[in-house]
Coordinates of N, CA and C in Angstrom, one line a residue:
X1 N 26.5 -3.6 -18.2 CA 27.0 -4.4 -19.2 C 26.8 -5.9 -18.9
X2 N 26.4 -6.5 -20.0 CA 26.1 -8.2 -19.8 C 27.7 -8.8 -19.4
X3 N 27.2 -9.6 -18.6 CA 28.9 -10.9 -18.3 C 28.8 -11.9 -19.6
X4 N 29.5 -12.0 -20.5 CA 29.9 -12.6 -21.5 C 30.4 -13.9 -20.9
X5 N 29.7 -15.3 -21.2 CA 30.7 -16.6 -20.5 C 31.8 -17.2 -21.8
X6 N 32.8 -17.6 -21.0 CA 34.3 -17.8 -21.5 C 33.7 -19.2 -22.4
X7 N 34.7 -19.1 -23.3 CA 34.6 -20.8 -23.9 C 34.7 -21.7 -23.5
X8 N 34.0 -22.9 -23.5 CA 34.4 -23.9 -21.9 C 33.9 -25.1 -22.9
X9 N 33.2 -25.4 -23.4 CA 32.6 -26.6 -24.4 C 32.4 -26.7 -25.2
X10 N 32.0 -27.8 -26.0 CA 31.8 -28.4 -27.2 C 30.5 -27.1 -27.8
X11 N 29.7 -27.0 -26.6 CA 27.9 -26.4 -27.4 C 28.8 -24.7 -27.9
X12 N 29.8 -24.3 -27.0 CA 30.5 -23.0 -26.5 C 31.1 -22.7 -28.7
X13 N 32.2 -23.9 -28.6 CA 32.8 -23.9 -30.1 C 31.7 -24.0 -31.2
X14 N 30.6 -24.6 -31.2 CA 29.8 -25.2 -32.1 C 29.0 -23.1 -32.4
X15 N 29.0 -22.6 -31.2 CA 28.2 -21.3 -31.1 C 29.0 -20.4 -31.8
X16 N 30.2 -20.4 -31.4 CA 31.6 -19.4 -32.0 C 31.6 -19.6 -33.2
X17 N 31.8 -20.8 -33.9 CA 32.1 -21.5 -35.6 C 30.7 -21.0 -36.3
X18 N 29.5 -21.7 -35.6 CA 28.0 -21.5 -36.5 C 28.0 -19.8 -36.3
X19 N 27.8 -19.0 -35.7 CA 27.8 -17.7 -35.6 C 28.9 -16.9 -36.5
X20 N 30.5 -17.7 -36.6 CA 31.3 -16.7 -37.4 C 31.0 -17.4 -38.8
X21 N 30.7 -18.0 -38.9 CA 30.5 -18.6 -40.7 C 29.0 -17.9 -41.2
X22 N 27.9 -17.8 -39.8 CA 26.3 -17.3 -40.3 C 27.2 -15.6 -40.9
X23 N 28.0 -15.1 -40.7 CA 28.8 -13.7 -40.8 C 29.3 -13.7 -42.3
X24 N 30.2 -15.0 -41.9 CA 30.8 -15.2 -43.3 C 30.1 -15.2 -44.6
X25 N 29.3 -15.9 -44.2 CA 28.5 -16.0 -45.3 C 27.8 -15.0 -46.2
X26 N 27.3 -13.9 -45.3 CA 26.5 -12.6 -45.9 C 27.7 -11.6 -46.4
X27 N 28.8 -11.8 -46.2 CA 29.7 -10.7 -46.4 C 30.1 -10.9 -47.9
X28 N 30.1 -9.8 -48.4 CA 30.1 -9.4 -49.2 C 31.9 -9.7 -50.1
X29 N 32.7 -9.4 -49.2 CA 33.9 -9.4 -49.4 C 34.5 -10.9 -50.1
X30 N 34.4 -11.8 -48.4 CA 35.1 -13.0 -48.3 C 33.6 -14.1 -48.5
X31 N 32.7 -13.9 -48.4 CA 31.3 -14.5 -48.7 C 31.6 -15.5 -50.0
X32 N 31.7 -14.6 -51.4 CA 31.8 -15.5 -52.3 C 33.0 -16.3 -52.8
X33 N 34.0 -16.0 -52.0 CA 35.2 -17.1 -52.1 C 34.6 -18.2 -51.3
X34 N 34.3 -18.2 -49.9 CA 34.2 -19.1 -49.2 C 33.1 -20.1 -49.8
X35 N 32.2 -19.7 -50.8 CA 31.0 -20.1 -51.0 C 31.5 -21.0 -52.1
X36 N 32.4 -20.3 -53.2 CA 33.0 -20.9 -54.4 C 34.0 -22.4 -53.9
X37 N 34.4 -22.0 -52.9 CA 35.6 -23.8 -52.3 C 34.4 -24.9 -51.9
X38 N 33.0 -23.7 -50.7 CA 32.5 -25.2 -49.5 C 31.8 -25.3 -50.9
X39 N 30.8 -24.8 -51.4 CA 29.9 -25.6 -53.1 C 28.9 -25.4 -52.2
X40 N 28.7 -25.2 -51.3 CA 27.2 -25.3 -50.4 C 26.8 -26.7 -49.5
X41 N 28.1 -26.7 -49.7 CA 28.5 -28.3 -48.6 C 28.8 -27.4 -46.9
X42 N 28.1 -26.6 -46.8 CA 28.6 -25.8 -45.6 C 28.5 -26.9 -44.3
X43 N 27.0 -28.1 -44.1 CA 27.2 -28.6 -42.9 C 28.7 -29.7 -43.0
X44 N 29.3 -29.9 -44.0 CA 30.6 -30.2 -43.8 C 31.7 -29.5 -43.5
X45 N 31.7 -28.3 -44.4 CA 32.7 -27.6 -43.6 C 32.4 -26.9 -42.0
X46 N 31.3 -27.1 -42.1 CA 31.5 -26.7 -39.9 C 31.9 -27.7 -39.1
X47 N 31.5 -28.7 -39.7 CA 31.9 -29.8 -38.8 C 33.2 -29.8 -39.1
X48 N 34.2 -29.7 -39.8 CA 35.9 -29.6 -39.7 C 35.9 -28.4 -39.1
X49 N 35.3 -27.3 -39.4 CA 35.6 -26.1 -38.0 C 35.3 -26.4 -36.5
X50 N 34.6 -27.3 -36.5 CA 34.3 -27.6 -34.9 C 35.2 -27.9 -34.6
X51 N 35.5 -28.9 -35.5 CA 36.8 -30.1 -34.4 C 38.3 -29.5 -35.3
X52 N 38.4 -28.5 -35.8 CA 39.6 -27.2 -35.5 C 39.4 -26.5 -34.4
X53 N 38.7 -25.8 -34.5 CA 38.3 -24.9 -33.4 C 38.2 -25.9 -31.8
X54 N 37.9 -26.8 -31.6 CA 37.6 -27.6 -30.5 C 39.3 -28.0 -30.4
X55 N 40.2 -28.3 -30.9 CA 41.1 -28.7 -30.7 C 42.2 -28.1 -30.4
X56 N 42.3 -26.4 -31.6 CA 42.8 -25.5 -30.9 C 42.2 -24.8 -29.1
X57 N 41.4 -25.0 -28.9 CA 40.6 -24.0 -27.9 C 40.4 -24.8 -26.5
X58 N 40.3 -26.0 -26.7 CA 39.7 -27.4 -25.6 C 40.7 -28.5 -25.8
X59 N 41.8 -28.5 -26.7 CA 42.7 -29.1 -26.8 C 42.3 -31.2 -27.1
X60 N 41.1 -31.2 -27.9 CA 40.7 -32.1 -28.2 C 41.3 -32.9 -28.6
X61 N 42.3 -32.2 -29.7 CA 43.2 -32.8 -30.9 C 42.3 -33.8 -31.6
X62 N 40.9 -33.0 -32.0 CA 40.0 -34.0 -33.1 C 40.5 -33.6 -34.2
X63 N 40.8 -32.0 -34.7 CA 41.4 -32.1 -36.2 C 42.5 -32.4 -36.2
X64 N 43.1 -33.4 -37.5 CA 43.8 -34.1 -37.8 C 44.5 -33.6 -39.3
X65 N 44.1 -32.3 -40.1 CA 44.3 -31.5 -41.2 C 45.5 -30.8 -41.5
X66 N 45.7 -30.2 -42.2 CA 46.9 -29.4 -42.7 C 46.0 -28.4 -43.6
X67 N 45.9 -27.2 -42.7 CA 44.8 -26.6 -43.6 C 45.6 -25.2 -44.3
X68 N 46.7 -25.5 -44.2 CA 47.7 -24.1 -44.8 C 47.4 -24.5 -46.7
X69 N 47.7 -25.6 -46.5 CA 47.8 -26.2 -48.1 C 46.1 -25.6 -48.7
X70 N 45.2 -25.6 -48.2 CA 43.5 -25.5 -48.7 C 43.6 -24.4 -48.9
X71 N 44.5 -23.2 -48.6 CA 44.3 -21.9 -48.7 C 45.3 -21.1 -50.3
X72 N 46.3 -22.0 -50.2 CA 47.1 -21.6 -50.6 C 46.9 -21.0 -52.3
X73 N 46.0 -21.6 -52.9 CA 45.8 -22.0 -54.1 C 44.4 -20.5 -53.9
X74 N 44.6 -20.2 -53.5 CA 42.6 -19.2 -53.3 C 43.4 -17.6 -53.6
X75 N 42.1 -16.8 -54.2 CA 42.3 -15.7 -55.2 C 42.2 -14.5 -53.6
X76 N 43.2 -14.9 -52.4 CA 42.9 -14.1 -51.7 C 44.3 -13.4 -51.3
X77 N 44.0 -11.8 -50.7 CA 45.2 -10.9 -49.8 C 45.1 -10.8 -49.1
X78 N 45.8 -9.7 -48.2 CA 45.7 -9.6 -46.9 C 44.4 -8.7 -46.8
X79 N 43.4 -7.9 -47.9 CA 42.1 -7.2 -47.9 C 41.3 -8.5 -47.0
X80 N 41.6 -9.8 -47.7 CA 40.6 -10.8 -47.3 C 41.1 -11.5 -46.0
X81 N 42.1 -11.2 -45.7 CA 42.7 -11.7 -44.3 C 42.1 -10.8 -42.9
X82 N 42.4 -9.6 -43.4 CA 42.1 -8.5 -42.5 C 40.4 -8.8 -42.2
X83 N 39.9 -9.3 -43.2 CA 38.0 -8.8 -43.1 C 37.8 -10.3 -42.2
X84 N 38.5 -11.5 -42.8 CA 38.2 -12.6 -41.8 C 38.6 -12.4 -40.2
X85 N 39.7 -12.3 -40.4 CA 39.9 -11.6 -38.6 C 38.6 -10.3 -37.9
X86 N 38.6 -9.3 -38.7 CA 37.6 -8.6 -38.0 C 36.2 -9.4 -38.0
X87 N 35.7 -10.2 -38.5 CA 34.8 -10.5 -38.4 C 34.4 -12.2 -37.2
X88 N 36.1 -12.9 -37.4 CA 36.5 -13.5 -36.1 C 36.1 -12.4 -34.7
X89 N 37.0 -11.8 -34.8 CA 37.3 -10.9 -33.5 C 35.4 -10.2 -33.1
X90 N 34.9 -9.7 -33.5 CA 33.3 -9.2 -34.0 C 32.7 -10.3 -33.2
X91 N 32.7 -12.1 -33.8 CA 31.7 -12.8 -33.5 C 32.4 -13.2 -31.7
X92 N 33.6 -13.6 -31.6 CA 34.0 -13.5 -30.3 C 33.4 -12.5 -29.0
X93 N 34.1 -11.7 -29.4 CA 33.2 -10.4 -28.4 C 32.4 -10.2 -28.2
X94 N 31.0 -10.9 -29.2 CA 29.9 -10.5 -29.1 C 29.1 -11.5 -28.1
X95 N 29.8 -12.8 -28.3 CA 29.3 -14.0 -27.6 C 30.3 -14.8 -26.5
X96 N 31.4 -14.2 -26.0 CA 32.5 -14.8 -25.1 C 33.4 -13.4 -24.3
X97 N 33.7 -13.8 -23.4 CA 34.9 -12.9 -22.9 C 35.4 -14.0 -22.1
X98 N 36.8 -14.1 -21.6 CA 37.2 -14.9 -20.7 C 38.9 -15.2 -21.2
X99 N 39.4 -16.2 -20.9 CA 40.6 -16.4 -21.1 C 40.7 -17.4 -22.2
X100 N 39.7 -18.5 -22.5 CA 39.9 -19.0 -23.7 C 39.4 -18.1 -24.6
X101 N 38.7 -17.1 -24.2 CA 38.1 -16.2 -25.7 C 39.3 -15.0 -26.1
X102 N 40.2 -15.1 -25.0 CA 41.1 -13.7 -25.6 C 42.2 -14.9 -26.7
X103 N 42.5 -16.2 -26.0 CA 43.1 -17.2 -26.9 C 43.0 -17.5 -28.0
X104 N 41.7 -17.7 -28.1 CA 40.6 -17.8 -30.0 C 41.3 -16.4 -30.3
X105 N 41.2 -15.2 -30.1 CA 41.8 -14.1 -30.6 C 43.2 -13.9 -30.9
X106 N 43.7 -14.5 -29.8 CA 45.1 -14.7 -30.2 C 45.7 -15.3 -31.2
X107 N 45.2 -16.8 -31.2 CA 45.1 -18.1 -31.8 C 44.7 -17.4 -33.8
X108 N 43.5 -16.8 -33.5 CA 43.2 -16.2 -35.3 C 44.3 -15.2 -35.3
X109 N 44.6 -14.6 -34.8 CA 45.5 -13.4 -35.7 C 46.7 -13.8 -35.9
X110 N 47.4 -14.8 -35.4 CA 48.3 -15.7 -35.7 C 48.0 -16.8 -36.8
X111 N 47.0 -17.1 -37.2 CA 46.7 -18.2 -38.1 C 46.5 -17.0 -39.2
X112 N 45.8 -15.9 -39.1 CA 45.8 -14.6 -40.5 C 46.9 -14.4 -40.6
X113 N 48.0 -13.9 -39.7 CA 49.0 -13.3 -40.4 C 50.5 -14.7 -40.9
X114 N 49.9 -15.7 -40.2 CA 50.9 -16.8 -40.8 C 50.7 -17.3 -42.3
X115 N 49.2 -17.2 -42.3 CA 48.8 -17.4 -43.5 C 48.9 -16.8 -44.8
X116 N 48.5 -15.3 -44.7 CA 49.1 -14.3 -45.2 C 49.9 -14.3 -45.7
X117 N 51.3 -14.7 -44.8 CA 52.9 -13.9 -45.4 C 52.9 -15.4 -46.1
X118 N 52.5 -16.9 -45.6 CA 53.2 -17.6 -47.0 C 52.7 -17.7 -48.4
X119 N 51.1 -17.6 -48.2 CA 50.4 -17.4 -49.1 C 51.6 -16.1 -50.4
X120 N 51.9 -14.9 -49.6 CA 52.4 -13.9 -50.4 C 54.0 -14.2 -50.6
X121 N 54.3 -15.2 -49.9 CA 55.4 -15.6 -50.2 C 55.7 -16.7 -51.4
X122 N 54.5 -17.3 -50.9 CA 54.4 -18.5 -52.3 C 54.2 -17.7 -53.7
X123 N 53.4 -16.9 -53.7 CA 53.0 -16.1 -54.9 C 54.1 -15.4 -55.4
X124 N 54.9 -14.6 -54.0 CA 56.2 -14.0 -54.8 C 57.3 -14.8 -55.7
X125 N 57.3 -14.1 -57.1 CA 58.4 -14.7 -57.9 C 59.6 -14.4 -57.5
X126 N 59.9 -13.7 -57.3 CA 61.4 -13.7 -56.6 C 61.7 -15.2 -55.5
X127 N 60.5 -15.3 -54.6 CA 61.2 -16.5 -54.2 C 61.8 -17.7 -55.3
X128 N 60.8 -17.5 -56.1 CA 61.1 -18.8 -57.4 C 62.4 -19.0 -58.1
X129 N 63.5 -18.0 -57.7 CA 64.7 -17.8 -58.5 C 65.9 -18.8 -57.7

């Protein structure tokens, strides 16, 4: 079996982000949401995933966003939560092992399922009463 190297740099995040978005993109599921928000502005939105991703992972603190609010408003469930994580977890594995790579895994499934329950909380009307 190949030694997988850990995430350690800038070229490391830029590999993880371009690789899980080249994913995103063809997928069928979460593909044409993601495509309907970026407009085909994609080299912009990687560059805010770099420096997310670089800040969660390398502790940069380049993003400076609130990206709960960007989601909130999108025609998505936990169908589309679930497919973004497997396909996080998929591009990880395939190109990292190490301790910052089990972190990025950590780090997404905690950002999916935070996202998730308010997204479905915001939507539930019962909260509204």
């Amino acid at each position: 079996m190949e030694h997988l190297p850990d995430i350690q740099s800038e070229e490391d995040v830029r590999l993880l982000v371009d690789s899980f978005y080249n994913r995103v993109q063809t997928d069928d599921l979460i593909g044409p949401i993601f495509e309907a928000v970026v407009q085909g502005q994609w080299p912009r939105h990687l560059a805010t995933m770099y420096d997310f991703w670089s800040s969660l992972l390398l502790g940069t603190g380049r993003y400076r966003g609130r990206p709960f609010a960007k989601h909130l408003a999108l025609p998505i469930n936990s169908q589309h939560f679930r497919r973004w994580l497997a396909l996080f977890v998929e591009t990880v594995e395939a190109h990292f092992a190490g301790p910052t790579a089990d972190e990025a895994l950590y780090k997404a499934g905690n950002l999916a399922s935070i996202f998730e329950y308010r997204i479905q909380q915001a939507n539930n009307p019962l909260n509204l009463l």
